[in-house]
Short mmCIF file of C-alpha atoms and ligand atoms in Angstrom, two decimals:
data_model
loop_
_atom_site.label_atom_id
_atom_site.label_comp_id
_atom_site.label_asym_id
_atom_site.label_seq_id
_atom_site.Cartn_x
_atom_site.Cartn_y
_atom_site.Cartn_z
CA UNK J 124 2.02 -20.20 20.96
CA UNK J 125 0.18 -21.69 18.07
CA UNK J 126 -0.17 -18.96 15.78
CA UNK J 127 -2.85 -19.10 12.17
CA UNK J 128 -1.69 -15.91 9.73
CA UNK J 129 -4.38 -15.79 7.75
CA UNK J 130 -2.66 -15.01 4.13
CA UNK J 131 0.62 -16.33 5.15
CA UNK J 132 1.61 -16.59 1.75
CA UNK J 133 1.27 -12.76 1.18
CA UNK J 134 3.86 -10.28 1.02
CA UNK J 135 2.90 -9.37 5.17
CA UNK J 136 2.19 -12.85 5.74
CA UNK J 137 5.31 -14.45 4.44
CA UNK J 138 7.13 -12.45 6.38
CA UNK J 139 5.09 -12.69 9.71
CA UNK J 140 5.22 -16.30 9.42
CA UNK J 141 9.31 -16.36 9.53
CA UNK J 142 9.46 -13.66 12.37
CA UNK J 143 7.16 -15.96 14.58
CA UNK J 144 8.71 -18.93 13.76
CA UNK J 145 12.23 -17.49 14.42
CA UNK J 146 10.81 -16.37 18.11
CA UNK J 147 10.09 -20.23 18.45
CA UNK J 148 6.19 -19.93 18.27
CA UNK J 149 3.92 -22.64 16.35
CA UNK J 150 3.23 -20.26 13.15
CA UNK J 151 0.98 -21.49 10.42
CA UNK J 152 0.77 -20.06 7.09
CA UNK J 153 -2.92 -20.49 6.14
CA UNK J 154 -4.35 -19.02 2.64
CA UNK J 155 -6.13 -20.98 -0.23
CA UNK J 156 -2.66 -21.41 -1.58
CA UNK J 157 -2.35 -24.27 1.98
CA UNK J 158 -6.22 -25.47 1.52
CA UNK J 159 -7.93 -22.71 3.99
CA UNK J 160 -10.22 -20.22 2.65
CA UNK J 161 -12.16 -17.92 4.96
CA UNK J 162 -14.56 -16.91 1.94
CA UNK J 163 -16.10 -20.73 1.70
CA UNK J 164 -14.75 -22.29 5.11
CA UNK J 165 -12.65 -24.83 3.90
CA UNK J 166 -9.96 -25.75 6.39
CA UNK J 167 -10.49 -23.41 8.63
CA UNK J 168 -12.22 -25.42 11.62
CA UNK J 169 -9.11 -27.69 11.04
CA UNK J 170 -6.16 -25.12 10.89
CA UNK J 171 -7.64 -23.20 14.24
CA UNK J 172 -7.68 -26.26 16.51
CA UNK J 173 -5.56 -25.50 19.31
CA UNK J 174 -4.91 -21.92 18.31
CA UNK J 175 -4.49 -19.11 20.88
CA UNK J 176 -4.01 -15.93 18.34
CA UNK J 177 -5.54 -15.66 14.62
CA UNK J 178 -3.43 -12.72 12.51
CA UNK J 179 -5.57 -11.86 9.24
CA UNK J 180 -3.08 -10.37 6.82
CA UNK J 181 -5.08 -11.47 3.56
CA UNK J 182 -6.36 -8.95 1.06
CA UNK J 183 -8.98 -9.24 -1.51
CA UNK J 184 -8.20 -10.69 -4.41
CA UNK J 185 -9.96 -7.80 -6.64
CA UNK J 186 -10.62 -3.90 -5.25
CA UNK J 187 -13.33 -3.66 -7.49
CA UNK J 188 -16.23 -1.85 -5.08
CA UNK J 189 -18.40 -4.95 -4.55
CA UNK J 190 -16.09 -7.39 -4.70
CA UNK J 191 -13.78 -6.03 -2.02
CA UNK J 192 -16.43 -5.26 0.34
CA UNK J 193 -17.87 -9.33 0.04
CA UNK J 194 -14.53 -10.23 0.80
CA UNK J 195 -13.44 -8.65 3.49
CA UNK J 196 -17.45 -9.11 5.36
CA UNK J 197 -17.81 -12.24 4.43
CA UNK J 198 -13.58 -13.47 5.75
CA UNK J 199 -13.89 -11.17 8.80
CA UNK J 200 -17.10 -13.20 9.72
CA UNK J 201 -16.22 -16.24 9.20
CA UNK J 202 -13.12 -15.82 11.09
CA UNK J 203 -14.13 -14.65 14.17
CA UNK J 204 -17.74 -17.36 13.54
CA UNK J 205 -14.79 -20.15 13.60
CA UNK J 206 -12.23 -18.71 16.34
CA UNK J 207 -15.37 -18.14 18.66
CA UNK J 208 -15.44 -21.98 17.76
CA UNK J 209 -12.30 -22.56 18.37
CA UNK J 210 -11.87 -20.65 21.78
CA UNK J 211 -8.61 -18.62 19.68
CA UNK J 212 -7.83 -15.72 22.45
CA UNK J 213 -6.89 -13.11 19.93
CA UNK J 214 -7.59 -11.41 16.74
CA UNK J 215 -5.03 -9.22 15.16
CA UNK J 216 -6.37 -8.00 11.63
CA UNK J 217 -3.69 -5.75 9.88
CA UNK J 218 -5.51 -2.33 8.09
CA UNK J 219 -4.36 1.21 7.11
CA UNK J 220 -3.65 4.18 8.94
CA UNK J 221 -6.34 6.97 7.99
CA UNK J 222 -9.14 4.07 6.94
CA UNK J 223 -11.79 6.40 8.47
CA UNK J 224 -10.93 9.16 6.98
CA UNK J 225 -11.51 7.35 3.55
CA UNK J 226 -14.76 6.62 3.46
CA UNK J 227 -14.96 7.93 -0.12
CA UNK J 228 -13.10 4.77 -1.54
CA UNK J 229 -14.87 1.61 -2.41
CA UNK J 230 -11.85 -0.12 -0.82
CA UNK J 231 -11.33 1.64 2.45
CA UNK J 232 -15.30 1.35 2.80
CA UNK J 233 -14.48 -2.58 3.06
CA UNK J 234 -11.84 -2.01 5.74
CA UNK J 235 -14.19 0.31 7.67
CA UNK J 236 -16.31 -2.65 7.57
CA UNK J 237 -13.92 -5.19 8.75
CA UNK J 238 -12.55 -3.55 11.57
CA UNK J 239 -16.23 -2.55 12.95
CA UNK J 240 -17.31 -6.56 12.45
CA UNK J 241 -13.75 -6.92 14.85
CA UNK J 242 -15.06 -4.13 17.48
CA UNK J 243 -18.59 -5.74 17.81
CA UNK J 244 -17.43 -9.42 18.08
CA UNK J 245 -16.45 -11.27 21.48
CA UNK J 246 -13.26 -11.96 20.41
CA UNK J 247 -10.36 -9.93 22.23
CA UNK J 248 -8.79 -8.21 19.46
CA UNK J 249 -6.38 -5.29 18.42
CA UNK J 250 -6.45 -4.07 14.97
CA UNK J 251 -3.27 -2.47 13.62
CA UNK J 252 -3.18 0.22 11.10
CA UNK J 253 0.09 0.77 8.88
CA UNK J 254 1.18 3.29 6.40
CA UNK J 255 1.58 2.49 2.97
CA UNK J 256 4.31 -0.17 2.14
CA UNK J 257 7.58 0.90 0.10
CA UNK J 258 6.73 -1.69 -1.86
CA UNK J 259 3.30 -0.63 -2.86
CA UNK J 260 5.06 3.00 -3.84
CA UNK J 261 4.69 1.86 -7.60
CA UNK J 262 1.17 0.54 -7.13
CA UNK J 263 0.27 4.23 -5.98
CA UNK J 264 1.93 5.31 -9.20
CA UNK J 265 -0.11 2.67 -11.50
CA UNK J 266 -3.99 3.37 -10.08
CA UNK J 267 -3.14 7.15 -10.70
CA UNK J 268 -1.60 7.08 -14.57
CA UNK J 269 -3.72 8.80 -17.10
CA UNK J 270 -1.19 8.26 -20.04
CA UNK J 271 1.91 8.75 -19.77
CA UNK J 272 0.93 10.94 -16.33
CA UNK J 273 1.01 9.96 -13.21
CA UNK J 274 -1.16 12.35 -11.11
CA UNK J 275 -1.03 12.27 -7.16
CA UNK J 276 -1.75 15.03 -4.38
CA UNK J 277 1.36 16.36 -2.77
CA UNK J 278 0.25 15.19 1.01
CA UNK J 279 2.25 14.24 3.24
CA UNK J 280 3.31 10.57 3.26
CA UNK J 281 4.86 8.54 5.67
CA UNK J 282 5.33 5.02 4.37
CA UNK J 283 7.19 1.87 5.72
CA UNK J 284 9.30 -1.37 4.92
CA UNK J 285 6.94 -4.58 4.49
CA UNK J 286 9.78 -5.95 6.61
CA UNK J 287 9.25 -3.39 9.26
CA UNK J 288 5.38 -3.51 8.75
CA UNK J 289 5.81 -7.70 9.63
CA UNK J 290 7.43 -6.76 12.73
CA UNK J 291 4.97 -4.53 14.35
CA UNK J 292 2.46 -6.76 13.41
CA UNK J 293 4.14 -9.47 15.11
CA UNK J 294 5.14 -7.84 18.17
CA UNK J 295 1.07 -6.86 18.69
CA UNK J 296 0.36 -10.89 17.78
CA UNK J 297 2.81 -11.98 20.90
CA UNK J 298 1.23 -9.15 23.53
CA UNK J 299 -1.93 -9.38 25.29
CA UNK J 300 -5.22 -7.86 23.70
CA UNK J 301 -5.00 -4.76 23.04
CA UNK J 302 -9.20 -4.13 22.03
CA UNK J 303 -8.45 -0.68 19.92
CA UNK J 304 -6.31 0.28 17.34
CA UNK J 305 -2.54 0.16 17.28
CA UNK J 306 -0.88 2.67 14.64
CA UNK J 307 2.20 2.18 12.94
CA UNK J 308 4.42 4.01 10.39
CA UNK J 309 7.73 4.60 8.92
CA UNK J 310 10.25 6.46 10.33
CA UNK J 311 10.19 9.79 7.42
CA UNK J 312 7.79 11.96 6.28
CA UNK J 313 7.63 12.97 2.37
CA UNK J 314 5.43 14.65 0.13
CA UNK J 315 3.51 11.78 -1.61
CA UNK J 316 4.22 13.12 -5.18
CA UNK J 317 8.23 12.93 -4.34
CA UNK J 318 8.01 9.37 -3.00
CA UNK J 319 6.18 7.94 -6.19
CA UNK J 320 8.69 10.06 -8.60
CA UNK J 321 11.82 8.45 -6.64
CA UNK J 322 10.29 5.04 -7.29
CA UNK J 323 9.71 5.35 -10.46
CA UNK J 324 12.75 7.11 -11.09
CA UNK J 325 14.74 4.19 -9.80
CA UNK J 326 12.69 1.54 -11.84
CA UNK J 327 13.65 3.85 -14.86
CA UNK J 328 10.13 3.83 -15.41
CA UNK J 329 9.76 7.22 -17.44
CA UNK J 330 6.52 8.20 -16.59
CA UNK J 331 5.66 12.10 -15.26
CA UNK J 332 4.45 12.67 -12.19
CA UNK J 333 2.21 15.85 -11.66
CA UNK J 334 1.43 17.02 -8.20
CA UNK J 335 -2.06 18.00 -8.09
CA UNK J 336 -3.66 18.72 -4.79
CA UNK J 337 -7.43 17.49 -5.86
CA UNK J 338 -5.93 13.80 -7.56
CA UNK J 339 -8.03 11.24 -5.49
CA UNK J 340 -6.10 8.28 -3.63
CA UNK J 341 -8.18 4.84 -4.28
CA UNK J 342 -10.83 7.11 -5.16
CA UNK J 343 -11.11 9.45 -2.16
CA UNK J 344 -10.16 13.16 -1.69
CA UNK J 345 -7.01 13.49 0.35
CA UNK J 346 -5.50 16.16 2.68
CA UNK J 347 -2.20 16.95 4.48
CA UNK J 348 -2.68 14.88 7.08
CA UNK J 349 -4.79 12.22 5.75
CA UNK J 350 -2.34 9.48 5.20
CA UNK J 351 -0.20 10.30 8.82
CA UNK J 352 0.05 8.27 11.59
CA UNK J 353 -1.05 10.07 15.33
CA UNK J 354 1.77 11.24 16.86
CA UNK J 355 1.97 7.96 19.24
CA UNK J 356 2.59 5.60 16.16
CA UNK J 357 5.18 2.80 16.43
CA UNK J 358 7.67 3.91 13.94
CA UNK J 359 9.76 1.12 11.73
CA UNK J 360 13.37 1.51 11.02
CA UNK J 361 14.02 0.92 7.53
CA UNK J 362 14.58 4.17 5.65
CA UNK J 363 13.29 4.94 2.29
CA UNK J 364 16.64 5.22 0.64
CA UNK J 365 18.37 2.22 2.39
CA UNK J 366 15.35 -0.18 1.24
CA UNK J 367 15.45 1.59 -2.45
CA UNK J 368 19.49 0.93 -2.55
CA UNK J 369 18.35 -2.75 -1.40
CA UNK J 370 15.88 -3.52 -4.08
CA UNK J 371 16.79 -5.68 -7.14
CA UNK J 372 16.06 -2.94 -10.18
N1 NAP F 235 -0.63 -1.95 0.39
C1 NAP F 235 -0.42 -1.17 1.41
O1 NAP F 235 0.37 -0.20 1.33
C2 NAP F 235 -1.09 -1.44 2.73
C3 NAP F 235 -0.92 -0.55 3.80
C4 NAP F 235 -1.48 -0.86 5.05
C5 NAP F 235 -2.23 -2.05 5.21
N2 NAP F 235 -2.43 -2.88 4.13
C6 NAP F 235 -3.20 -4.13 4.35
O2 NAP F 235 -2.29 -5.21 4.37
C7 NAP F 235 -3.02 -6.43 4.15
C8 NAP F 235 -2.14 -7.44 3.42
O3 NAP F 235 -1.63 -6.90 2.22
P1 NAP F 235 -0.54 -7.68 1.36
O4 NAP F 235 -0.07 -6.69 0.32
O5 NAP F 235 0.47 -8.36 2.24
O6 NAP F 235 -1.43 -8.79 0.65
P2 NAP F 235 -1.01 -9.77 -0.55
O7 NAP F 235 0.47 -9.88 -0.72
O8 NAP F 235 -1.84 -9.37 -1.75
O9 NAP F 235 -1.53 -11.17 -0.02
C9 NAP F 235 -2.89 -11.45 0.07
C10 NAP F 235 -3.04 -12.73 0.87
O10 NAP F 235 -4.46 -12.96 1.05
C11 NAP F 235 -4.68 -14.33 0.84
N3 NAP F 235 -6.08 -14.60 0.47
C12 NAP F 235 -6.75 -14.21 -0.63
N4 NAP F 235 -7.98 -14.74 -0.62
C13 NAP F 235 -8.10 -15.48 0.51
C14 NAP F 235 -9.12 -16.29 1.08
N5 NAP F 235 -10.30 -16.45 0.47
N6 NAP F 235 -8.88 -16.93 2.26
C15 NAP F 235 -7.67 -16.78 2.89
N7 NAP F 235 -6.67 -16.02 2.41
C16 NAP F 235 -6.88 -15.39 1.22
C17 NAP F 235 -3.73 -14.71 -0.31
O11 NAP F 235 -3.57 -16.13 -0.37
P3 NAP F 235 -3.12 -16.96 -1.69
O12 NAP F 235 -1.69 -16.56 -1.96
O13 NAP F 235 -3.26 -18.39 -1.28
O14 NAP F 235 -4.07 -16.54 -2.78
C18 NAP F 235 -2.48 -13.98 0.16
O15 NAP F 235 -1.79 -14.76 1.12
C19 NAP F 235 -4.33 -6.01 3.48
O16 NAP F 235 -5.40 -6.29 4.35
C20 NAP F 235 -4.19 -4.50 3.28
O17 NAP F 235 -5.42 -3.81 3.49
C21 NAP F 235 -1.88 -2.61 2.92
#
């Protein structure tokens, strides 16, 4: 199949684009970096010809409130303007476990509007929802510092390998429609405030981190449960401690 990843030069995308190519399907890695941009159009009526499935893996360049939400609007419908176009069979948009339950944050307020544009479009679809990557661990860490203090609730937490996140995302791409929401997740469960303090532990990065139960994540309240998958989630593999021991320091 002739498959468009839509910011296949991201840290999701890259990998996507290598998984799909190793199953022996057509995968193109389509960003600004390649000439297509969904925000003005350019290249995109080009790189969808022939296309059966469209995977949008981009992110927005800033997570500043406006900004975010212009992007993802304005990509989502463009996309799904040109694949309509384009008679692609399939849209698979990658988003985050719990995205309705964040409605406080300017940047989950985006999402929430990107996967509704997906629900209301004629496009088949499936939307899948990860976990926080690993490797965003230490990007938790930086939007929470106040100093030399790194503040985050003690929820629980249930992260996942990019690598791992790649694969489910490319195992929904290859299947049928599925026109809801597929949830995936890694295979532990931690307290939030004990994953970023490993991280930065390893990256001998000596800032303290204080569990506080009302410290906002991307600038919305948090519970227990807000950031776990449903019980039915598609678990990865990698473990925490395997991809840490695998990480250049
Ligand atoms: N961080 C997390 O823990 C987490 C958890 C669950 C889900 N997600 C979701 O995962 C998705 C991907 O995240 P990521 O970390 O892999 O992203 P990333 O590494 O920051 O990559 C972003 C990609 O978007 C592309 N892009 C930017 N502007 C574009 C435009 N105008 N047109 C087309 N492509 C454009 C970039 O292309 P260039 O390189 O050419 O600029 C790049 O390929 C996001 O939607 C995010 O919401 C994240």
């Amino acid at each position: 199949m002739k498959i468009i990843v839509i910011g296949g030069s991201g840290l999701i995308g890259s990998k996507l684009v290598n998984k799909l190519r190793e199953q022996g399907h057509e995968a193109v890695a389509a960003s600004p970096h390649s000439g297509v941009n969904t925000i003005t159009g350019e290249g995109l009526a080009e790189v969808l010809k022939g296309a059966s499935v469209v995977v949008d893996v981009s992110n927005s360049p800033s997570w500043e409130e406006k900004a975010v939400m212009e992007f993802f609007t304005t990509s989502t419908r463009n996309l799904l303007r040109y694949e309509a176009a384009a008679g692609v069979g399939h849209h698979v948009a990658l988003s985050v476990v719990g995205t309705d339950r964040l409605s406080e944050s300017g940047y989950f307020r985006a999402k929430i509007a990107q996967e509704k544009l997906i629900k209301e479009s004629s496009i088949p679809y499936s939307i899948v929802r990860a976990t926080q990557f690993f490797e965003f661990v230490k990007g938790i860490a930086d939007i929470s510092t106040d100093g030399n203090m790194v503040r985050v609730a003690p929820v629980l937490f249930q992260p996942m390998a990019a690598d791992d996140v790649a694969s489910g995302v490319g195992k929904v791409a290859v299947g049928p429609p599925v026109n809801g929401i597929v949830e995936i997740g890694g295979p532990e469960q931690f307290r939030m405030d004990e994953l970023v303090r490993r991280r930065l532990a390893a990256l001998k990065d000596s800032r303290e981190v204080i569990p506080d139960p009302k410290a906002l994540y991307s600038g919305a309240k948090i519970s227990e449960r807000t950031l776990v998958p449903a019980p039915n989630a598609r678990l990865g593999e990698t473990r925490f401690e395997a991809w840490l021991s695998a990480m250049p320091r």
